[in-house]
């Protein structure tokens, strides 16, 4: 019954294969601002006859917790269901909303259990869990199929996550995410590195301290995309001028 | 010993609950809230076995939240009342029934109407224009039979509530000095000023 057992050289191949499944999923990015948290996802193109359902990849776990995932959507559904129950259960027993770390730990423990139980395969998703602790402190956590979790200032998962993460490493700083507008712009800019330009291909959710979350509508995203594109053009034009003047 | 009164008018529901928490001969508290907000436009006032009241109402409240998280929209008052009643009924013929009497009040955004449901510990339920629980309820029902009109304003309903409270305080042997009053309308849940001795005295002079 050795589905998740060690290989001779110490690997858990099923977990690694699960991580491969995650790499096939559409990209998601998370940015932790000063008093906002932003989640952006790449919207997969839908078939012509398919109804375009918004908000599939960003799930609300509780009033103050948002989750985006990359990988097997069906697996995410199961995790979301259990996480939502746990959020309410926590409120019932200790009369406090969950901290983001708590619910991340819960989800990660669930994932880990499936890497050790018999007859089960690991969950094929990585999650970006974000929100506010006690309506004050913004948090962003990432989990992966192995059941590990870490806190991040900004991160990306899914297809081309490496490219997006490198972009974030170059461009993230405390100043850059001072305001909501800037944090949203950074998230969109990061996603545009790997996603075709256009508001139709992105879904962006913003959560502010103490209030719920808001999905940005297409016009708003388009506006930021245009801004980003314009800046890129200006940068490219400026660079051209520099190289010309060098000659 | 506890008393709950509710009335549903054309565009709001008003629920009053006594604020006395007592054990045997001792009054532990006279500013005790006997209602719980289930969601933005849903309220449950509970009396009955101490402990069961908290446990049951909190359990229902969290499940209603869970429904909202899972499905993206809130349960209507009718659905929430139905859910509550079904839970009560389920536990009734178990070893651990809940001994609670409830008034569930809410505003249904879909139909644009406020609703009031009476529910007792035997899991019976009735949608009513006005309802009450407890010994005090016998007196308030008579008052409401005589004076209730669905087209009252909030002020008029509050005045009628004061009349109910005055009757309970006059005729019930148990002293219930304070009553909390809450109103639910299309804006949400608003706590009105509790009916205390001072408020009754003011109203008499006004």
XYZ file of C-alpha atoms in Angstrom:
453
model
C 0.000 0.000 0.000
C 3.027 2.199 -0.462
C 1.575 5.254 -2.190
C 3.421 7.826 -0.154
C 6.535 6.090 1.051
C 10.157 7.181 0.928
C 12.338 6.434 -2.041
C 15.831 5.029 -1.438
C 17.354 8.498 -1.688
C 14.939 10.111 0.757
C 12.347 11.597 -1.613
C 8.596 11.418 -1.327
C 7.854 11.095 -5.000
C 4.101 11.482 -4.696
C 4.579 14.808 -2.972
C 7.011 15.916 -5.650
C 4.610 14.830 -8.384
C 1.917 16.824 -6.590
C 4.192 19.845 -6.731
C 4.491 19.244 -10.476
C 0.693 19.339 -10.696
C 0.779 22.701 -8.950
C 3.226 24.012 -11.540
C 0.642 23.265 -14.202
C -2.026 25.404 -12.558
C -2.692 29.013 -13.508
C -0.603 31.616 -11.745
C -1.616 33.298 -8.511
C 0.192 36.132 -6.784
C -0.135 37.604 -3.295
C 1.181 40.919 -1.992
C 1.144 42.084 1.611
C 0.824 45.857 1.843
C 0.888 48.181 4.816
C -2.839 47.931 5.525
C -4.098 45.932 2.590
C -3.527 42.464 1.214
C -3.894 41.765 -2.491
C -4.463 38.479 -4.294
C -4.260 38.271 -8.062
C -4.948 35.230 -10.225
C -4.662 34.445 -13.882
C -8.064 33.738 -15.291
C -8.033 30.688 -17.513
C -9.601 31.256 -20.889
C -13.007 29.606 -21.010
C -14.495 27.690 -23.883
C -16.844 29.614 -26.137
C -20.038 28.051 -24.856
C -18.944 28.009 -21.225
C -20.403 30.538 -18.800
C -17.718 32.807 -17.495
C -17.998 32.379 -13.728
C -16.053 34.955 -11.833
C -14.356 34.258 -8.502
C -13.469 30.598 -8.735
C -9.834 30.686 -7.725
C -10.116 33.149 -4.897
C -12.157 31.711 -2.031
C -13.343 33.418 1.106
C -12.681 31.248 4.141
C -14.007 33.710 6.719
C -14.860 37.384 6.898
C -11.195 38.254 7.263
C -9.466 35.387 5.431
C -8.981 34.974 1.701
C -7.330 32.111 -0.152
C -6.057 31.711 -3.687
C -4.687 28.414 -4.971
C -2.854 26.881 -7.901
C -3.328 23.294 -9.005
C -6.224 20.842 -8.933
C -9.432 22.823 -8.482
C -11.341 19.832 -7.126
C -8.755 19.277 -4.394
C -9.036 22.960 -3.469
C -12.784 22.587 -3.061
C -12.311 19.899 -0.421
C -9.741 21.952 1.493
C -11.834 25.121 1.311
C -14.825 23.269 2.700
C -12.917 21.965 5.697
C -11.149 25.276 6.304
C -14.450 27.153 6.339
C -15.868 24.795 8.939
C -12.712 25.169 11.031
C -12.959 28.968 10.904
C -16.465 28.851 12.386
C -15.588 26.073 14.810
C -12.733 28.198 16.136
C -15.095 31.137 16.621
C -17.532 28.893 18.456
C -15.038 27.382 20.874
C -12.765 30.338 21.664
C -15.015 33.260 20.665
C -12.263 34.740 18.527
C -11.707 34.797 14.783
C -8.835 32.648 13.543
C -5.445 34.210 13.010
C -4.109 33.707 9.515
C -1.290 31.602 10.914
C -3.754 29.314 12.705
C -5.853 28.553 9.669
C -2.731 28.159 7.523
C -1.386 25.691 10.075
C -4.696 23.843 10.000
C -4.667 23.574 6.204
C -1.012 22.599 6.183
C -1.606 19.902 8.820
C -4.425 18.546 6.710
C -2.145 18.415 3.683
C 0.615 16.710 5.669
C -1.776 14.064 6.983
C -2.520 13.079 3.405
C 1.173 12.561 2.718
C 1.384 10.015 5.490
C -1.959 8.240 5.528
C -2.446 4.985 3.735
C -4.412 4.839 0.539
C -4.503 8.595 -0.014
C -2.643 10.822 -2.395
C -1.457 14.304 -1.441
C -3.531 17.389 -2.330
C -2.346 18.772 -5.644
C -2.528 22.423 -4.685
C -0.463 25.215 -3.223
C -2.355 27.922 -1.394
C -1.807 31.610 -0.759
C -3.707 32.422 2.420
C -4.060 36.024 3.331
C -5.986 38.349 5.591
C -5.752 40.261 8.838
C -5.095 39.188 12.410
C -7.644 40.870 14.681
C -8.404 43.428 11.956
C -4.943 44.981 12.380
C -1.980 43.003 11.113
C -1.884 41.981 7.450
C -0.497 38.512 6.760
C 0.331 36.371 3.743
C 1.166 32.677 4.000
C 1.924 30.020 1.423
C 1.367 26.274 1.769
C 2.386 23.507 -0.582
C 1.399 19.848 -1.092
C 4.020 18.617 1.348
C 2.271 20.424 4.177
C 4.915 23.039 4.865
C 3.937 26.665 5.263
C 5.832 29.916 5.435
C 4.989 33.563 5.805
C 5.800 35.837 2.894
C 5.787 39.528 2.080
C 4.881 38.687 -1.494
C 4.834 35.416 -3.398
C 3.534 33.618 -6.439
C 2.418 30.046 -7.136
C 1.484 28.052 -10.210
C 2.690 28.356 -13.772
C 5.761 30.563 -14.164
C 5.759 31.281 -10.463
C 9.545 31.520 -10.516
C 9.478 34.407 -13.011
C 6.858 36.265 -11.008
C 8.694 35.695 -7.734
C 11.935 37.020 -9.246
C 10.054 40.100 -10.410
C 8.655 40.581 -6.920
C 12.084 40.156 -5.363
C 13.407 42.900 -7.593
C 10.494 45.264 -7.137
C 9.039 44.724 -3.673
C 9.907 47.114 -0.894
C 8.051 48.580 2.060
C 7.739 51.869 0.173
C 6.327 50.249 -2.933
C 3.349 48.855 -1.000
C 2.624 51.856 1.212
C -0.811 52.491 -0.290
C -3.531 50.220 -1.564
C -3.189 51.564 -5.094
C 0.521 50.801 -5.144
C 0.107 47.309 -3.721
C -2.555 46.495 -6.299
C -0.348 47.879 -9.043
C 2.573 45.720 -7.925
C 0.427 42.589 -7.899
C -0.961 43.295 -11.356
C 2.434 44.263 -12.712
C 3.894 41.023 -11.393
C 1.135 38.951 -12.979
C 1.497 40.767 -16.296
C 5.024 39.399 -16.527
C 3.567 36.015 -17.344
C -0.055 36.630 -18.304
C -1.315 38.077 -21.546
C -2.019 41.738 -21.120
C -5.652 42.637 -20.581
C -8.054 43.079 -17.703
C -10.099 40.125 -18.938
C -7.326 37.716 -18.029
C -6.891 38.785 -14.435
C -8.917 38.555 -11.253
C -7.821 40.735 -8.361
C -9.127 40.744 -4.801
C -8.293 43.351 -2.186
C -8.865 43.060 1.552
C -8.592 46.020 3.888
C -8.123 45.928 7.640
C -11.404 45.501 9.452
C -13.613 45.222 6.400
C -14.353 42.384 4.027
C -12.815 41.813 0.662
C -13.595 43.375 -2.678
C -13.110 41.910 -6.134
C -11.850 44.652 -8.415
C -14.044 44.952 -11.455
C -12.744 44.640 -14.974
C -12.700 48.362 -15.683
C -10.578 49.030 -12.604
C -8.098 46.295 -13.548
C -7.960 47.590 -17.138
C -7.139 51.038 -15.827
C -4.165 49.756 -13.831
C -3.044 47.546 -16.713
C -3.039 50.565 -19.022
C -1.024 52.499 -16.447
C 1.497 49.685 -16.166
C 1.757 49.300 -19.939
C 2.291 53.032 -20.359
C 5.052 53.006 -17.742
C 6.712 50.082 -19.488
C 6.619 51.937 -22.799
C 8.067 55.060 -21.249
C 10.818 52.999 -19.653
C 11.603 51.307 -22.945
C 11.635 54.678 -24.751
C 13.920 56.171 -22.104
C 16.288 53.225 -22.419
C 16.389 53.642 -26.194
C 17.289 57.307 -25.800
C 20.076 56.355 -23.390
C 21.600 53.811 -25.750
C 21.286 56.286 -28.646
C 22.993 59.051 -26.710
C 25.731 56.596 -25.724
C 26.568 56.175 -29.361
C -39.641 33.721 34.905
C -38.150 35.138 31.709
C -40.104 37.124 29.179
C -39.695 37.686 25.444
C -41.973 39.863 23.307
C -41.848 40.411 19.566
C -43.926 42.357 17.073
C -43.663 42.511 13.312
C -44.848 45.675 11.639
C -44.897 46.627 7.993
C -41.246 47.576 7.682
C -39.529 46.451 10.868
C -39.576 43.809 13.616
C -39.180 44.792 17.243
C -38.063 42.298 19.869
C -37.928 42.935 23.610
C -36.329 40.634 26.157
C -36.097 40.995 29.900
C -32.596 41.615 31.230
C -32.751 39.720 34.499
C -30.359 36.802 34.957
C -31.342 34.977 38.130
C -30.534 31.695 39.858
C -32.937 30.588 42.563
C -33.497 33.620 44.814
C -30.455 35.546 43.620
C -30.500 38.109 40.811
C -27.058 37.691 39.249
C -27.394 40.468 36.702
C -30.056 42.918 35.607
C -28.441 44.008 32.348
C -28.137 40.600 30.712
C -28.621 40.412 26.949
C -30.840 37.505 26.020
C -30.502 37.861 22.279
C -27.841 37.062 19.733
C -27.233 38.493 16.280
C -27.191 35.587 13.855
C -26.253 37.771 10.888
C -26.657 41.319 9.631
C -30.439 41.138 9.524
C -31.229 38.159 11.679
C -31.719 38.075 15.433
C -32.547 35.320 17.880
C -33.886 35.999 21.372
C -33.511 32.981 23.674
C -34.802 31.962 27.092
C -34.768 28.637 28.879
C -32.269 26.315 30.506
C -29.145 28.210 31.433
C -26.226 27.026 29.307
C -28.509 25.499 26.682
C -29.427 29.048 25.705
C -25.811 30.045 24.978
C -24.788 26.758 23.460
C -27.708 26.462 21.124
C -27.833 30.078 19.985
C -24.068 30.245 19.347
C -24.178 26.950 17.466
C -26.956 28.229 15.214
C -25.208 31.571 14.708
C -21.937 29.956 13.597
C -23.724 27.560 11.266
C -25.505 30.446 9.639
C -22.130 32.153 9.139
C -20.765 28.930 7.652
C -23.645 28.804 5.182
C -22.775 32.343 4.115
C -19.102 31.470 3.613
C -19.912 28.293 1.724
C -22.577 29.655 -0.579
C -21.755 33.339 -0.888
C -25.143 34.546 0.327
C -27.027 34.568 3.613
C -29.896 32.355 4.664
C -33.277 34.045 4.526
C -35.094 34.429 7.854
C -37.508 31.660 6.872
C -34.675 29.298 6.015
C -32.721 30.190 9.140
C -35.806 29.613 11.309
C -36.406 26.316 9.565
C -32.806 25.285 10.158
C -33.057 26.246 13.823
C -36.300 24.360 14.274
C -34.940 21.258 12.599
C -31.947 21.269 14.903
C -34.205 21.566 17.948
C -36.411 18.776 16.661
C -33.419 16.543 16.025
C -32.115 16.918 19.552
C -35.583 16.626 21.094
C -35.725 12.832 21.001
C -32.127 12.318 21.974
C -30.570 11.950 25.387
C -29.584 15.634 25.295
C -32.477 17.832 24.198
C -32.108 21.622 24.304
C -34.597 23.303 26.597
C -34.819 26.711 24.905
C -37.653 28.993 23.817
C -36.905 31.334 20.936
C -38.074 34.268 18.924
C -36.325 34.488 15.560
C -36.678 37.890 13.924
C -35.285 38.997 10.603
C -35.612 41.114 7.512
C -35.838 39.296 4.189
C -34.115 41.372 1.493
C -35.655 39.251 -1.274
C -39.266 39.870 -0.323
C -38.607 43.215 1.352
C -40.547 42.150 4.423
C -39.686 41.712 8.087
C -40.517 38.351 9.669
C -41.040 37.013 13.174
C -40.991 33.336 14.129
C -42.072 31.832 17.427
C -40.344 28.581 18.407
C -40.483 26.607 21.604
C -38.488 23.813 23.205
C -40.693 21.160 21.633
C -39.566 22.442 18.232
C -42.911 23.830 17.222
C -42.731 26.918 15.045
C -45.184 29.585 13.943
C -44.739 32.706 11.834
C -46.646 35.400 13.682
C -47.351 39.136 13.613
C -46.670 39.261 17.354
C -45.529 36.645 19.850
C -44.190 36.180 23.345
C -42.615 33.650 25.691
C -42.802 33.152 29.431
C -45.386 33.868 32.122
C -45.147 37.547 31.234
C -46.117 36.539 27.734
C -49.672 35.813 28.823
C -50.127 39.444 29.791
C -48.378 40.926 26.760
C -50.399 38.813 24.346
C -53.600 40.375 25.679
C -52.188 43.871 25.328
C -51.011 43.181 21.796
C -54.321 41.573 20.833
C -55.985 44.828 21.786
C -53.514 47.451 20.547
C -51.222 45.952 17.889
C -51.445 47.429 14.392
C -49.095 46.431 11.556
C -48.753 49.992 10.293
C -47.200 51.422 13.463
C -44.074 53.539 13.388
C -41.038 52.622 15.443
C -41.959 55.196 18.067
C -45.483 53.860 18.338
C -44.252 50.276 18.544
C -41.780 51.279 21.264
C -44.607 52.976 23.181
C -46.707 49.818 22.833
C -43.752 47.783 24.066
C -43.580 50.039 27.129
C -47.271 49.324 27.752
C -46.545 45.596 27.563
C -43.672 45.935 29.999
C -45.766 48.005 32.394
C -48.446 45.320 32.414
C -45.907 42.566 33.090
C -44.385 44.595 35.899
C -47.807 45.250 37.394
C -49.200 41.717 37.265
C -46.274 39.255 37.306
C -45.120 38.334 40.788
C -41.500 38.146 39.594
C -39.838 41.536 39.333
C -38.457 42.219 35.833
C -37.226 45.806 35.973
C -35.384 46.078 32.646
C -36.169 45.057 29.090
C -33.814 45.332 26.114
C -35.387 46.425 22.837
C -33.976 45.688 19.399
C -35.283 46.607 15.969
C -34.502 44.936 12.643
C -35.294 46.673 9.396
C -33.843 46.892 5.913
C -30.825 48.773 7.235
C -29.939 46.079 9.745
C -30.120 45.567 13.484
C -30.382 48.553 15.827
C -30.453 48.438 19.620
C -32.999 50.827 21.026
C -32.888 52.267 24.516
C -33.664 49.563 27.088
C -36.974 50.006 28.897
C -35.963 50.758 32.468
C -37.754 52.343 35.425
C -36.408 55.729 34.328
C -37.752 55.335 30.805
C -41.181 54.351 32.087
C -41.226 57.289 34.464
C -40.226 59.671 31.658
C -42.921 58.357 29.397
C -45.505 58.913 32.107
C -44.498 62.558 32.482
C -44.077 63.183 28.731
